[in-house]
Amino acid sequence: KNEVEQSPQNLTAQEGEFITINCSYSVGISALHWLQQHPGGGIVSLFMLSSGKKKHGRLIATINIQEKHSSLHITASHPRDSAVYICAVRFPQETSGSRLTFGEGTQLTVNP
Amino acid sequence: DTEVTQTPKHLVMGMTNKKSLKCEQHMGHRAMYWYKQKAKKPPELMFVYSYEKLSINESVPSRFSPECPNSSLLNLHLHALQPEDSALYLCASSQDAAGWYNEQFFGPGTRLTVL
């Protein structure tokens, strides 16, 4: 069964802290997405990666294909980073590249 | 323009009403998606249109009827909904539906409440 697991489910941090959110998946994938969703809002795509590491501002995403694991890091966290972060993957067994399997999300709260 | 827009932002409807949700993108994307998201849950795929043709229907009840009048527009027609259909409805688009590395761009969603 194709599964995606995220941890932690909830994370509270103080402003300025370094944050890590983890995503593990059960079988090899074609691509992995990190998404951000603010309360009551739409979803913003942060990264899409299939290998290595990507950086955008204070956000860094890494993926280890052998270990079937990805991490999203936020450096110098800020209250505006408070949101739900969702990992979503494409499994190559899927007949359509459009089908994403989502993790349950990580609720991040950054306190000032 | 790298935006997916959705209207309305909020919709309240009775179980006998007929309403429509609209989604628009001008990125030249040829795949468009409808997702349903309940509170504190990840999105669930409902429909995928590829080149204006319905390519995936995730066994969605017929009270939800999608329509893709052209490559930029996607509608979701609602009729005789149930209170459990209350959710955030998200639209997304991508360059096409077949490519494994196509990024999906999401709209802000329509918050639907069925009374």
Short mmCIF file of C-alpha atoms in Angstrom, two decimals:
data_model
loop_
_atom_site.label_atom_id
_atom_site.label_comp_id
_atom_site.label_asym_id
_atom_site.label_seq_id
_atom_site.Cartn_x
_atom_site.Cartn_y
_atom_site.Cartn_z
CA LYS A 1 0.00 0.00 0.00
CA ASN A 2 1.32 3.44 -0.91
CA GLU A 3 1.56 5.44 2.29
CA VAL A 4 2.90 8.81 3.39
CA GLU A 5 3.60 9.57 7.03
CA GLN A 6 4.46 12.94 8.51
CA SER A 7 5.86 13.85 11.88
CA PRO A 8 5.26 15.54 14.13
CA GLN A 9 1.49 16.10 13.87
CA ASN A 10 1.76 19.31 15.87
CA LEU A 11 4.77 21.50 16.52
CA THR A 12 5.06 24.63 18.65
CA ALA A 13 8.18 26.75 18.48
CA GLN A 14 9.48 30.10 19.67
CA GLU A 15 10.31 32.75 17.13
CA GLY A 16 13.82 32.29 15.80
CA GLU A 17 14.00 28.54 16.35
CA PHE A 18 15.12 26.07 13.67
CA ILE A 19 12.27 23.79 12.68
CA THR A 20 12.25 20.38 11.04
CA ILE A 21 9.23 18.52 9.70
CA ASN A 22 9.65 14.97 8.46
CA CYS A 23 7.96 12.90 5.77
CA SER A 24 8.43 9.18 5.13
CA TYR A 25 6.92 7.11 2.37
CA SER A 26 6.49 3.42 1.84
CA VAL A 27 7.84 2.77 -1.66
CA GLY A 28 9.91 4.58 -4.28
CA ILE A 29 8.41 7.76 -5.64
CA SER A 30 8.56 9.90 -8.75
CA ALA A 31 8.35 13.26 -7.00
CA LEU A 32 7.63 14.77 -3.60
CA HIS A 33 5.91 18.06 -2.85
CA TRP A 34 5.94 20.23 0.23
CA LEU A 35 2.82 22.37 0.53
CA GLN A 36 1.81 25.13 2.96
CA GLN A 37 -1.74 25.92 4.02
CA HIS A 38 -2.68 28.86 6.23
CA PRO A 39 -5.86 28.66 8.34
CA GLY A 40 -8.97 28.72 6.18
CA GLY A 41 -6.87 29.28 3.11
CA GLY A 42 -5.67 27.75 -0.09
CA ILE A 43 -2.54 25.72 -0.57
CA VAL A 44 0.81 27.09 -1.67
CA SER A 45 3.35 24.82 -3.28
CA LEU A 46 6.71 25.36 -1.54
CA PHE A 47 8.89 22.76 -3.24
CA MET A 48 8.75 19.87 -5.66
CA LEU A 49 11.77 17.57 -5.60
CA SER A 50 12.83 14.14 -6.70
CA SER A 51 16.40 14.16 -5.41
CA GLY A 52 18.87 16.24 -3.41
CA LYS A 53 18.07 19.54 -1.81
CA LYS A 54 16.28 22.78 -2.63
CA LYS A 55 16.39 26.14 -0.85
CA HIS A 56 14.11 29.13 -1.04
CA GLY A 57 14.69 31.93 1.42
CA ARG A 58 14.49 30.48 4.94
CA LEU A 59 13.04 27.19 3.71
CA ILE A 60 15.10 24.14 2.83
CA ALA A 61 13.78 20.80 1.58
CA THR A 62 15.86 17.65 1.38
CA ILE A 63 15.11 14.17 0.17
CA ASN A 64 16.93 10.87 0.71
CA ILE A 65 15.75 8.46 -1.96
CA GLN A 66 17.43 5.41 -0.41
CA GLU A 67 15.87 6.02 2.99
CA LYS A 68 12.50 7.11 1.51
CA HIS A 69 12.52 10.21 3.64
CA SER A 70 12.24 13.96 3.17
CA SER A 71 12.60 16.87 5.56
CA LEU A 72 11.41 20.45 5.45
CA HIS A 73 13.52 22.87 7.47
CA ILE A 74 12.64 26.43 8.43
CA THR A 75 15.49 28.60 9.67
CA ALA A 76 14.90 31.62 11.93
CA SER A 77 11.21 30.80 12.27
CA HIS A 78 8.67 33.62 12.44
CA PRO A 79 5.04 33.76 13.58
CA ARG A 80 3.97 34.20 9.95
CA ASP A 81 5.33 30.67 9.31
CA SER A 82 2.46 29.32 11.41
CA ALA A 83 0.51 27.08 9.07
CA VAL A 84 -0.12 23.45 8.16
CA TYR A 85 2.68 21.88 6.17
CA ILE A 86 1.72 18.96 3.96
CA CYS A 87 3.92 16.41 2.24
CA ALA A 88 2.48 14.92 -0.97
CA VAL A 89 4.05 12.32 -3.23
CA ARG A 90 3.59 10.78 -6.64
CA PHE A 91 4.00 7.02 -6.65
CA PRO A 92 5.19 5.62 -9.99
CA GLN A 93 2.72 2.76 -9.75
CA GLU A 94 -0.08 5.23 -10.19
CA THR A 95 -1.42 5.15 -13.72
CA SER A 96 -1.68 8.92 -13.80
CA GLY A 97 1.06 11.33 -12.88
CA SER A 98 -1.60 13.67 -11.62
CA ARG A 99 -2.49 11.59 -8.58
CA LEU A 100 -0.89 12.78 -5.34
CA THR A 101 -0.90 10.90 -2.05
CA PHE A 102 -1.00 13.34 0.85
CA GLY A 103 0.37 13.10 4.35
CA GLU A 104 -1.88 14.13 7.24
CA GLY A 105 -0.08 17.44 7.65
CA THR A 106 1.92 19.09 10.43
CA GLN A 107 0.36 22.00 12.28
CA LEU A 108 3.15 24.48 13.06
CA THR A 109 2.64 27.31 15.53
CA VAL A 110 5.45 29.83 16.01
CA ASN A 111 5.02 32.05 19.05
CA PRO A 112 6.55 35.53 19.25
CA ASP B 1 0.21 35.20 -14.27
CA THR B 2 0.87 32.25 -11.96
CA GLU B 3 -2.40 32.29 -10.14
CA VAL B 4 -5.41 30.02 -9.86
CA THR B 5 -8.53 31.95 -8.90
CA GLN B 6 -11.72 30.56 -7.40
CA THR B 7 -15.14 32.09 -6.88
CA PRO B 8 -16.96 32.46 -4.66
CA LYS B 9 -14.76 32.48 -1.56
CA HIS B 10 -17.67 31.40 0.63
CA LEU B 11 -20.98 29.75 -0.26
CA VAL B 12 -23.91 28.80 1.93
CA MET B 13 -26.61 26.72 0.32
CA GLY B 14 -29.64 24.68 1.23
CA MET B 15 -30.02 21.04 0.32
CA THR B 16 -32.43 21.86 -2.51
CA ASN B 17 -30.34 24.61 -4.08
CA LYS B 18 -28.31 24.46 -7.28
CA LYS B 19 -25.06 26.38 -7.29
CA SER B 20 -21.74 26.38 -9.11
CA LEU B 21 -18.12 26.83 -8.11
CA LYS B 22 -15.76 28.42 -10.61
CA CYS B 23 -12.03 28.09 -11.13
CA GLU B 24 -9.82 29.93 -13.62
CA GLN B 25 -6.15 29.88 -14.59
CA HIS B 26 -4.21 31.66 -17.32
CA MET B 27 -0.94 29.77 -17.11
CA GLY B 28 -1.66 27.69 -20.20
CA HIS B 29 -2.06 24.59 -18.07
CA ARG B 30 -3.92 21.71 -19.69
CA ALA B 31 -4.78 19.76 -16.51
CA MET B 32 -7.21 20.99 -13.87
CA TYR B 33 -8.33 19.36 -10.65
CA TRP B 34 -11.06 19.52 -8.02
CA TYR B 35 -10.25 18.53 -4.45
CA LYS B 36 -12.43 18.37 -1.36
CA GLN B 37 -10.87 19.10 2.03
CA LYS B 38 -12.53 18.53 5.39
CA ALA B 39 -11.24 20.26 8.51
CA LYS B 40 -7.85 19.04 9.73
CA LYS B 41 -7.62 16.51 6.89
CA PRO B 42 -5.55 16.48 3.70
CA PRO B 43 -7.22 17.22 0.36
CA GLU B 44 -9.08 14.39 -1.38
CA LEU B 45 -9.00 14.26 -5.16
CA MET B 46 -12.44 14.42 -6.80
CA PHE B 47 -11.92 15.01 -10.52
CA VAL B 48 -9.13 15.55 -13.03
CA TYR B 49 -9.56 17.15 -16.43
CA SER B 50 -6.86 16.69 -19.02
CA TYR B 51 -7.09 18.68 -22.25
CA GLU B 52 -10.70 19.55 -21.35
CA LYS B 53 -11.70 15.91 -21.02
CA LEU B 54 -12.56 14.21 -17.75
CA SER B 55 -9.76 11.75 -17.05
CA ILE B 56 -10.30 10.85 -13.40
CA ASN B 57 -13.52 10.65 -11.40
CA GLU B 58 -12.84 9.35 -7.92
CA SER B 59 -16.30 7.79 -7.56
CA VAL B 60 -17.77 11.14 -6.60
CA PRO B 61 -21.58 11.22 -6.08
CA SER B 62 -23.55 12.54 -9.04
CA ARG B 63 -24.75 15.54 -7.02
CA PHE B 64 -21.31 16.95 -7.94
CA SER B 65 -21.02 17.59 -11.67
CA PRO B 66 -17.77 18.96 -13.12
CA GLU B 67 -17.49 20.88 -16.36
CA CYS B 68 -14.50 22.20 -18.28
CA PRO B 69 -15.83 24.64 -20.91
CA ASN B 70 -12.32 25.58 -22.10
CA SER B 71 -8.71 25.13 -21.13
CA SER B 72 -8.77 28.04 -18.66
CA LEU B 73 -12.03 27.37 -16.85
CA LEU B 74 -13.28 24.64 -14.57
CA ASN B 75 -16.71 24.55 -12.96
CA LEU B 76 -18.22 22.34 -10.31
CA HIS B 77 -22.00 22.24 -10.39
CA LEU B 78 -23.71 21.39 -7.12
CA HIS B 79 -27.22 20.05 -6.70
CA ALA B 80 -29.09 18.43 -3.81
CA LEU B 81 -26.06 18.42 -1.55
CA GLN B 82 -25.99 17.01 1.95
CA PRO B 83 -24.68 18.72 5.11
CA GLU B 84 -21.71 16.32 5.10
CA ASP B 85 -20.63 17.88 1.79
CA SER B 86 -19.68 21.03 3.71
CA ALA B 87 -15.95 21.46 3.16
CA LEU B 88 -13.27 23.55 1.48
CA TYR B 89 -13.26 22.89 -2.26
CA LEU B 90 -9.89 23.45 -3.87
CA CYS B 91 -9.09 23.81 -7.52
CA ALA B 92 -5.61 23.17 -8.90
CA SER B 93 -3.90 23.14 -12.26
CA SER B 94 -0.71 21.74 -13.75
CA GLN B 95 1.03 21.82 -17.09
CA ASP B 96 -0.51 18.48 -17.96
CA ALA B 97 -1.83 15.44 -16.14
CA ALA B 98 0.60 12.83 -17.40
CA GLY B 99 3.98 14.30 -16.53
CA TRP B 100 5.49 12.92 -13.36
CA TYR B 101 7.28 16.14 -12.50
CA ASN B 102 4.46 18.59 -13.09
CA GLU B 103 3.86 20.88 -10.16
CA GLN B 104 0.26 21.53 -9.14
CA PHE B 105 -0.77 25.12 -8.42
CA PHE B 106 -3.67 25.48 -6.01
CA GLY B 107 -6.35 28.13 -5.75
CA PRO B 108 -7.53 29.73 -2.48
CA GLY B 109 -10.57 27.47 -2.24
CA THR B 110 -14.30 27.93 -1.79
CA ARG B 111 -15.62 27.35 1.72
CA LEU B 112 -18.97 25.58 1.23
CA THR B 113 -21.59 25.20 3.94
CA VAL B 114 -24.68 23.09 3.27
CA LEU B 115 -27.57 23.73 5.62
#
